PDB file of C-alpha atoms in Angstrom:
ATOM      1  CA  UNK E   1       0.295 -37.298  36.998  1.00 83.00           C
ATOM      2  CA  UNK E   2       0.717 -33.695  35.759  1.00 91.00           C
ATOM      3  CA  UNK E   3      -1.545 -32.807  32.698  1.00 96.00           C
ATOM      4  CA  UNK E   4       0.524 -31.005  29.979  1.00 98.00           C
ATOM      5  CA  UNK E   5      -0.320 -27.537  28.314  1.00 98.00           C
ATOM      6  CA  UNK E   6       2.161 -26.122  25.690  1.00 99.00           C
ATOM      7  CA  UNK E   7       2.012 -22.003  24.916  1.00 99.00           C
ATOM      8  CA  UNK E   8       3.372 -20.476  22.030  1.00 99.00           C
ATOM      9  CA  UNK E   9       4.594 -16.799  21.824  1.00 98.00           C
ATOM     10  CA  UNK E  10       4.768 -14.589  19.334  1.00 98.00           C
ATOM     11  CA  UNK E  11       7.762 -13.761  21.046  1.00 97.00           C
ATOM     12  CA  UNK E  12      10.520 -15.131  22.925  1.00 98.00           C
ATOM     13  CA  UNK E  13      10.102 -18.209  25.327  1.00 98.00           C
ATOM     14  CA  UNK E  14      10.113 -18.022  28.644  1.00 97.00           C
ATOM     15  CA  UNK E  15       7.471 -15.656  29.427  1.00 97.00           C
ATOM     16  CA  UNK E  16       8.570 -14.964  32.798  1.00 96.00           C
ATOM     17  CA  UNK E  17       6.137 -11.861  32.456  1.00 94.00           C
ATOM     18  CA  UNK E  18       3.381 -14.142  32.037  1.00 97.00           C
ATOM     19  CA  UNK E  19       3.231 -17.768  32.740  1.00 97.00           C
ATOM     20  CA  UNK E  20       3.791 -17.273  36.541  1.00 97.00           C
ATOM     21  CA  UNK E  21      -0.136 -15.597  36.493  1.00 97.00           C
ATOM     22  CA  UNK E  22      -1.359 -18.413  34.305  1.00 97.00           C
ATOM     23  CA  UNK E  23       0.251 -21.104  36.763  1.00 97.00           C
ATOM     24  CA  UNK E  24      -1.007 -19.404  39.378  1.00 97.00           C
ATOM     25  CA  UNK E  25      -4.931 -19.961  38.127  1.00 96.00           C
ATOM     26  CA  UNK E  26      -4.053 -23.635  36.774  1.00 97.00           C
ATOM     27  CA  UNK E  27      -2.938 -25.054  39.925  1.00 95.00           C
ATOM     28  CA  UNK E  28       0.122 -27.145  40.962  1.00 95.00           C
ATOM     29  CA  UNK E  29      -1.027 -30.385  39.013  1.00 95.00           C
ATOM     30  CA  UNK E  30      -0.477 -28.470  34.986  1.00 97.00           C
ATOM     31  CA  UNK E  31       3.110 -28.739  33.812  1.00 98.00           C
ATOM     32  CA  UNK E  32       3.470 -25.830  31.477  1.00 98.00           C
ATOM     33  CA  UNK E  33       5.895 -25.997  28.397  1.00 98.00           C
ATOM     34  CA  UNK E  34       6.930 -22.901  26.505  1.00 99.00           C
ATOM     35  CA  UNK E  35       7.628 -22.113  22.391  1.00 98.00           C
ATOM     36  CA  UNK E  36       7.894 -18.653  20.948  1.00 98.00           C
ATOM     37  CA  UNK E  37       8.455 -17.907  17.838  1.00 98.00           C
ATOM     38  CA  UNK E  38      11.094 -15.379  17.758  1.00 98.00           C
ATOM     39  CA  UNK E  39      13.397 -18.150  20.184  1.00 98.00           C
ATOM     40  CA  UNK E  40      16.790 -18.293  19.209  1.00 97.00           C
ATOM     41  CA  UNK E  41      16.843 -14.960  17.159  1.00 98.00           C
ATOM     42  CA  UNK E  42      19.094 -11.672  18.521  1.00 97.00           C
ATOM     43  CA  UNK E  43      17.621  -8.680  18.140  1.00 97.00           C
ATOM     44  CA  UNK E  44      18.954  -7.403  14.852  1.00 97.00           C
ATOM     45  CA  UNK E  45      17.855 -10.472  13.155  1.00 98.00           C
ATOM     46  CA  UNK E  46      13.957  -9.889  14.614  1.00 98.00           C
ATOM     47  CA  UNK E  47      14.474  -6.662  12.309  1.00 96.00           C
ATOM     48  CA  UNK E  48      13.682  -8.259   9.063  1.00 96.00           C
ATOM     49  CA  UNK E  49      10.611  -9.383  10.948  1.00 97.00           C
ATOM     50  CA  UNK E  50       9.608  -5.605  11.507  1.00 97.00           C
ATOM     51  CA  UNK E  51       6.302  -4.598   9.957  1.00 96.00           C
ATOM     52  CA  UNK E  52       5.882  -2.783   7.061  1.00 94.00           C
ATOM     53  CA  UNK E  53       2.510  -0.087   6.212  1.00 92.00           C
ATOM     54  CA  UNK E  54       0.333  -2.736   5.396  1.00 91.00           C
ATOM     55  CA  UNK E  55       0.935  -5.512   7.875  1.00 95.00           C
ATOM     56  CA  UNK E  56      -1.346  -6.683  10.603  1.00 94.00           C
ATOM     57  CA  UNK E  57       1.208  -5.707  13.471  1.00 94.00           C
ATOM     58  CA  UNK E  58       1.786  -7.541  16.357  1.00 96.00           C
ATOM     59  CA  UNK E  59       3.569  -6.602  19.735  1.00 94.00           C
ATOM     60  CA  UNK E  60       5.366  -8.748  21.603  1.00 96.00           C
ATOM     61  CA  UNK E  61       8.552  -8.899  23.815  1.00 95.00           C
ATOM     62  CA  UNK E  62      12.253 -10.278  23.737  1.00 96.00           C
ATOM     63  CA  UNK E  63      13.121 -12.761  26.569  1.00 95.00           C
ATOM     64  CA  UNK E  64      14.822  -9.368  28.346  1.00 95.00           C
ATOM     65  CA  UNK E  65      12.058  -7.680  27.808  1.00 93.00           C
ATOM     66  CA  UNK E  66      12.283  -5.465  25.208  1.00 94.00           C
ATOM     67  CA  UNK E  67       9.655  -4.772  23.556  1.00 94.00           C
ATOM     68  CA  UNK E  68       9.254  -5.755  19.530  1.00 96.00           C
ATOM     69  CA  UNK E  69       6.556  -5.338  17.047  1.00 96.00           C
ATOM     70  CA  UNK E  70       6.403  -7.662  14.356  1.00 97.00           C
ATOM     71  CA  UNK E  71       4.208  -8.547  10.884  1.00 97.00           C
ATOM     72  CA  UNK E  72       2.277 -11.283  11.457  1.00 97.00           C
ATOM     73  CA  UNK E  73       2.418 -12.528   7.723  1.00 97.00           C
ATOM     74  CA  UNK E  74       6.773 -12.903   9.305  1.00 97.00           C
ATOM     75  CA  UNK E  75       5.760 -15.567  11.693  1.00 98.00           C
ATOM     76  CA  UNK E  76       3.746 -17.836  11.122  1.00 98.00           C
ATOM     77  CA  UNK E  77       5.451 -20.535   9.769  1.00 98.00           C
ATOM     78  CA  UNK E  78       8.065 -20.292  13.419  1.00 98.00           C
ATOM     79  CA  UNK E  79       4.640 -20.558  15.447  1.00 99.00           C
ATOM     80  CA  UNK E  80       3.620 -23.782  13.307  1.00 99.00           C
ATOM     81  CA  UNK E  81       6.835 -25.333  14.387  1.00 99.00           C
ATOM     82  CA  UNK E  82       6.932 -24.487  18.211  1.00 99.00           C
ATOM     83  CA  UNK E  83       3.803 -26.019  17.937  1.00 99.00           C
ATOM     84  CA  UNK E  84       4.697 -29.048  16.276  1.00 99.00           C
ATOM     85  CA  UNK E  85       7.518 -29.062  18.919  1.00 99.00           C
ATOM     86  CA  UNK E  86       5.250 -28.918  22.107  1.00 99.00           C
ATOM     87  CA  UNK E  87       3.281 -32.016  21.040  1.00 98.00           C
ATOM     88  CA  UNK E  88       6.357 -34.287  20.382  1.00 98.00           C
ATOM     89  CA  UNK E  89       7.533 -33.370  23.721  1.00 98.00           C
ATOM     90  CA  UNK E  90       4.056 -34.171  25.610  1.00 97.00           C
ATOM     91  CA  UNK E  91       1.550 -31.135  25.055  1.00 98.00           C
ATOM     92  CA  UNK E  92      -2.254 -32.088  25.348  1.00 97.00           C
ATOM     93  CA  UNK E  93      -3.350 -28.376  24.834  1.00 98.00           C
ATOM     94  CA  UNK E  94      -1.938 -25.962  22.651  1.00 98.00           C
ATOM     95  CA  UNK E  95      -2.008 -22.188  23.864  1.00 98.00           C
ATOM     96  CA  UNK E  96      -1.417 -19.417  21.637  1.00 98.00           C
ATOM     97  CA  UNK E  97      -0.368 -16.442  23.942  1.00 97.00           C
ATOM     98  CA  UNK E  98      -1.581 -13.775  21.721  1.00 97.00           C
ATOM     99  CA  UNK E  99      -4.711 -11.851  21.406  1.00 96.00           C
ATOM    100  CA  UNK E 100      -4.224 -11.664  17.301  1.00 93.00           C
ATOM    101  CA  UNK E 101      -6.337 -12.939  14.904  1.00 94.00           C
ATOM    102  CA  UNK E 102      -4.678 -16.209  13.503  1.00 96.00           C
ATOM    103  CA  UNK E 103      -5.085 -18.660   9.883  1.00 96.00           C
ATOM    104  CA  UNK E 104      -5.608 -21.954  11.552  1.00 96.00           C
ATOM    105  CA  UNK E 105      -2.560 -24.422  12.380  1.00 98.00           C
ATOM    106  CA  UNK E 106      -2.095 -27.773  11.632  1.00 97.00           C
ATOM    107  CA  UNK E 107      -2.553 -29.911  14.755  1.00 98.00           C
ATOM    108  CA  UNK E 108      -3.820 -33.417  16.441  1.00 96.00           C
ATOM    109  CA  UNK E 109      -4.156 -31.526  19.754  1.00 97.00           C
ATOM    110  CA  UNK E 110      -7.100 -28.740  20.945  1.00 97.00           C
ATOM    111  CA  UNK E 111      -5.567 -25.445  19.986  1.00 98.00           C
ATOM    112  CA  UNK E 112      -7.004 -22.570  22.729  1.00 98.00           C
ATOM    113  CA  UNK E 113      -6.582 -18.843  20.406  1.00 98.00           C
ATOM    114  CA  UNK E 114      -7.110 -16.446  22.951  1.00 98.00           C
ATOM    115  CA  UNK E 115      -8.650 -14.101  20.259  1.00 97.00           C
ATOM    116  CA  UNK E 116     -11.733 -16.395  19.622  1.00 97.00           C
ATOM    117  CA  UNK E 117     -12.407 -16.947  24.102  1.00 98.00           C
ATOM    118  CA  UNK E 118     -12.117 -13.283  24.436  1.00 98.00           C
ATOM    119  CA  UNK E 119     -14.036 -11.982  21.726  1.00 98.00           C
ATOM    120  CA  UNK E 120     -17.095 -14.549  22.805  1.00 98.00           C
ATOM    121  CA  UNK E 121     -16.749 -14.122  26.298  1.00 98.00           C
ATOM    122  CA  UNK E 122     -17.027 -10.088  26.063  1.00 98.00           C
ATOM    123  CA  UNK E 123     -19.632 -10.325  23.621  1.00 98.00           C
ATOM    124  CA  UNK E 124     -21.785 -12.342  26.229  1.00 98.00           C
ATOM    125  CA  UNK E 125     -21.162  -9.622  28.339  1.00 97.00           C
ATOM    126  CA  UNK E 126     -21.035  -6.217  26.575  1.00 98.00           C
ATOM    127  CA  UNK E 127     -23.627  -6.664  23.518  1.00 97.00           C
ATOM    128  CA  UNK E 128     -25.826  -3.890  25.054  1.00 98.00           C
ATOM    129  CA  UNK E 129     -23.066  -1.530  26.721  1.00 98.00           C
ATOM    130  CA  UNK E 130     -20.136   0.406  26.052  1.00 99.00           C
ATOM    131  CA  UNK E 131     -16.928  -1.086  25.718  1.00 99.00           C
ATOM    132  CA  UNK E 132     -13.871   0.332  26.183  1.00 99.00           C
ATOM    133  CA  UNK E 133     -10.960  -1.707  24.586  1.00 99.00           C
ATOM    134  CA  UNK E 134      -7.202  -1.278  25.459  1.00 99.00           C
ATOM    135  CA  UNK E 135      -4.644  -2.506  22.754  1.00 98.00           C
ATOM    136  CA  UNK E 136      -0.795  -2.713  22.840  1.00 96.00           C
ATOM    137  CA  UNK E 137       0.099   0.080  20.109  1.00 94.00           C
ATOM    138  CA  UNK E 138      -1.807   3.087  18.206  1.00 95.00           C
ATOM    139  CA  UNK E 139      -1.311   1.355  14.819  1.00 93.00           C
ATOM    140  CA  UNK E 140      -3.237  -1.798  15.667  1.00 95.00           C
ATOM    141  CA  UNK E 141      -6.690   1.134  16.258  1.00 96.00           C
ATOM    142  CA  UNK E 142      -8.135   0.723  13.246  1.00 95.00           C
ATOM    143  CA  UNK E 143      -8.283  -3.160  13.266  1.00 94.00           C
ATOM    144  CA  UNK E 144      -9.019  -3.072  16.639  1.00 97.00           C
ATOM    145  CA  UNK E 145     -12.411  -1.174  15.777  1.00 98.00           C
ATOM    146  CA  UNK E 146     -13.169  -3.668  13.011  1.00 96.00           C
ATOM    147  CA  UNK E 147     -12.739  -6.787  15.277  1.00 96.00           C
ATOM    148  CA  UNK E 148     -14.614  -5.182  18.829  1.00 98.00           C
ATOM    149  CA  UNK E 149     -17.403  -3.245  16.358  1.00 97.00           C
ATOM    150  CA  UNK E 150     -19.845  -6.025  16.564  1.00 97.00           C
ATOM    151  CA  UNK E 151     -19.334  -6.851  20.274  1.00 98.00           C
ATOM    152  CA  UNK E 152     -20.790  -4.064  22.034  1.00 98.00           C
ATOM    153  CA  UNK E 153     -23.532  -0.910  21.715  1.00 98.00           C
ATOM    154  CA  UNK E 154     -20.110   1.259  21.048  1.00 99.00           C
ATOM    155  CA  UNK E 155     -16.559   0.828  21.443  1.00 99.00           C
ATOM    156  CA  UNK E 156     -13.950   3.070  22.042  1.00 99.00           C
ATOM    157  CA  UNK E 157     -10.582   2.267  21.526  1.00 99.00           C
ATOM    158  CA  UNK E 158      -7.235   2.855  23.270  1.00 99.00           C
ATOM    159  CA  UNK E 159      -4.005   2.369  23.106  1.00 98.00           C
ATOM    160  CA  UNK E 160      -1.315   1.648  26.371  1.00 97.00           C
ATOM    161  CA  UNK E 161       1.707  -0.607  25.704  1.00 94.00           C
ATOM    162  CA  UNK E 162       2.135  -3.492  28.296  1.00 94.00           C
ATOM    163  CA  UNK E 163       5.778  -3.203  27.814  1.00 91.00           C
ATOM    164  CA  UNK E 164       6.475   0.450  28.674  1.00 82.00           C
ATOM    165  CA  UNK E 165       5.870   2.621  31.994  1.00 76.00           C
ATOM    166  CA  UNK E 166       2.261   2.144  33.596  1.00 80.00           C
ATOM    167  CA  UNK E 167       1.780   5.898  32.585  1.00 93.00           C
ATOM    168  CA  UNK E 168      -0.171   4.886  29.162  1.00 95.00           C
ATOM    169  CA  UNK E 169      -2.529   2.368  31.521  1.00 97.00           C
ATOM    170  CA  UNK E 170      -3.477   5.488  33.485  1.00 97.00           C
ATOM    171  CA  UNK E 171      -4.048   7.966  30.123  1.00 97.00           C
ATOM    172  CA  UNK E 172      -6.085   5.345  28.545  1.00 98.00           C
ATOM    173  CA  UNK E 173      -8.065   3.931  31.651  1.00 98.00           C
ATOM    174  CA  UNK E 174      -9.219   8.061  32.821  1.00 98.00           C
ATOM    175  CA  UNK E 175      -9.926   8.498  28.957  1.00 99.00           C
ATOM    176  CA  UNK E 176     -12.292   5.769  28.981  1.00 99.00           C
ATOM    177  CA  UNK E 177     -13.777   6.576  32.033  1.00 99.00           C
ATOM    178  CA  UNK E 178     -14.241   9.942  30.570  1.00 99.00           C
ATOM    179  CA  UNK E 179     -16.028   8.395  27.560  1.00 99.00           C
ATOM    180  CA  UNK E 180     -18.135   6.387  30.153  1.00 99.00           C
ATOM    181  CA  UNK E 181     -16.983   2.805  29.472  1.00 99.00           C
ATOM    182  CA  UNK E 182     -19.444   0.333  31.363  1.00 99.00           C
ATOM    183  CA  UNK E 183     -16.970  -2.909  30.823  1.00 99.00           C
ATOM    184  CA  UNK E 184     -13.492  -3.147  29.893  1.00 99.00           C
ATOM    185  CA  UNK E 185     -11.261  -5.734  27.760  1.00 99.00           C
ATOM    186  CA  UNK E 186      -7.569  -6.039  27.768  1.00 99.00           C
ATOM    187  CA  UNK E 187      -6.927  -7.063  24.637  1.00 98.00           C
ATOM    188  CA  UNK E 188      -3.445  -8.450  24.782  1.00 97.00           C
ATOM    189  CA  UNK E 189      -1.855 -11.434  26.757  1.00 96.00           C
ATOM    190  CA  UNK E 190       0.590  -8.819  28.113  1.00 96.00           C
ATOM    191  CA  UNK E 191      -1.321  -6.937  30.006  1.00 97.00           C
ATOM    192  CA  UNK E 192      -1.193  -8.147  33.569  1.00 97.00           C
ATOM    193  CA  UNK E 193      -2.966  -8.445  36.677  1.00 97.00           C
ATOM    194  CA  UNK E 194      -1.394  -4.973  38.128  1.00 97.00           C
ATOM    195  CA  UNK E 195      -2.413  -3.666  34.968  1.00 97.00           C
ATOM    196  CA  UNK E 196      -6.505  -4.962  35.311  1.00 98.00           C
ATOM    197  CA  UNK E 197      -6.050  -3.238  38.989  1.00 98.00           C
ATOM    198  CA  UNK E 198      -4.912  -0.163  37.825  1.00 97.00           C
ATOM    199  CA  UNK E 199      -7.942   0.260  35.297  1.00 98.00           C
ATOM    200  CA  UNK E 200     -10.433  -1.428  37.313  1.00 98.00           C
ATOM    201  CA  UNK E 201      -9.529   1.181  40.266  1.00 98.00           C
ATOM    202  CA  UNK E 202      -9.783   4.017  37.813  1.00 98.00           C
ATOM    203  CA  UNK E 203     -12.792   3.017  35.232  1.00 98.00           C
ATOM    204  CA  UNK E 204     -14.513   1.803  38.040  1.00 98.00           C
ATOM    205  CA  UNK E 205     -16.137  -0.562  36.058  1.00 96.00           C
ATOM    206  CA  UNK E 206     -15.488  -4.816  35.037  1.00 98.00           C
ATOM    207  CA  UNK E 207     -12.458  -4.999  33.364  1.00 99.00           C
ATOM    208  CA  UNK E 208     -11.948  -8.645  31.412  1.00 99.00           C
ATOM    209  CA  UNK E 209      -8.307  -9.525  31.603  1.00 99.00           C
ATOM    210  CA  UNK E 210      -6.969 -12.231  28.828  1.00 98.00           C
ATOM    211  CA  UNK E 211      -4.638 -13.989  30.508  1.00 98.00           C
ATOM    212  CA  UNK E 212      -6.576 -14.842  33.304  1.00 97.00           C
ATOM    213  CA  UNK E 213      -9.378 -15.964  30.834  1.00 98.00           C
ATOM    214  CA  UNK E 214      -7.775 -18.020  28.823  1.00 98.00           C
ATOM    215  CA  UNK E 215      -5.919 -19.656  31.688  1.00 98.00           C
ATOM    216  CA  UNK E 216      -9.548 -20.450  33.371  1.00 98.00           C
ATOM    217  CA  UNK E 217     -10.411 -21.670  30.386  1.00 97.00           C
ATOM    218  CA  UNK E 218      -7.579 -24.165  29.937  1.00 97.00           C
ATOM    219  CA  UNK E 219      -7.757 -25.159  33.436  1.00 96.00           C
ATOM    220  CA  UNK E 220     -11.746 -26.023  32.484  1.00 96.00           C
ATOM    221  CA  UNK E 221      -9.666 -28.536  29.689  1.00 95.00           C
ATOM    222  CA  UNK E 222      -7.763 -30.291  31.606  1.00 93.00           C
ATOM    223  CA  UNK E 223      -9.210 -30.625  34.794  1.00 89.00           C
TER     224      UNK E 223
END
């Protein structure tokens, strides 16, 4: 019998962008079963969920593609109830497929927040070195800082949208190999594995890729 994992999105559902990867590290036996929080919305009505100066912004992407940023502070009540969703129909894990920092749900089920698995598992790694981080959008720098500060020797942070043109990937990947980055994290669920090659070939260094950790992690669950 297939064990069960439900993923919600900040986004839209189906991550077509995304879930193939995951699949491909969990193995044929793990039924995945999508939720995103912006389903059902056009784009014009995602608008009111635009962020305003002070918001903790979040990117994300329309089921087309487009890309969308969003105020967190907007969604969380449409996350709660994908997730409430996913466990009626049969989720034993709940996935959160964002990198951003989270209040916690209400749920019977093991919720995985990819925030708290990356952030430990590049800790373990990087405490002594210097970490170069890559984030979705220049506004998010700041925060980013504050959350990767305590992780590493020093951090330096950069900015390359997984939703555009791979020409950010290659600015911020040669300027942290100019800055002499000794490990690298992804810091967004978007980023892919073509992405991790692309920095990995020109930092020359680890590079710690989210979706492919939390999806070892999950297959660790339910194995």
């Amino acid at each position: 019998m297939k064990r069960v994992i439900g993923t919600v999105t900040i986004g839209q559902s189906p991550r077509v962008d995304l879930i193939p990867e995951m699949k491909a590290i969990l193995g044929p036996d793990v039924e995945i079963i999508e939720g995103g929080a912006l389903d059902g919305l056009s784009l014009e009505e995602v608008k009111r969920y635009y962020p305003g100066p002070d918001d903790y912004v979040l990117v994300t992407r329309m089921a087309d593609g487009t890309e969308v940023k969003i105020a967190k502070r907007h969604i969380i009540g449409r996350m709660q109830a994908q997730i409430d969703r996913l466990v009626r129909e049969g989720a034993e894990v709940i996935a959160l497929v964002c990198t951003g920092e989270f209040p916690p749900f209400k749920c019977d089920r093991l919720i995985v927040e990819p925030q708290k698995v990356l952030y430990g598992v590049t800790r373990a790694l990087a405490l002594e070195l210097k970490l170069g981080v890559v984030i979705p959008d220049q506004s998010q720098v700041p925060a980013a800082y504050r959350k990767w500060s305590g992780a590493a020797r020093e951090v330096r942070v950069e900015a390359a949208s997984p939703y555009s043109s791979g020409d950010d990937i290659v600015r911020a990947s040669k300027a942290l190999r100019e800055w002499g980055a000794q490990v690298v994290v992804m810091d967004c669920i978007g980023y892919t594995l073509g992405n991790k090659a692309v920095v990995k070939e020109i930092v020359g260094g680890p590079v710690i890729l989210a979706r492919s950790v939390v999806a070892r992690v999950l297959s660790e669950l339910v194995s």
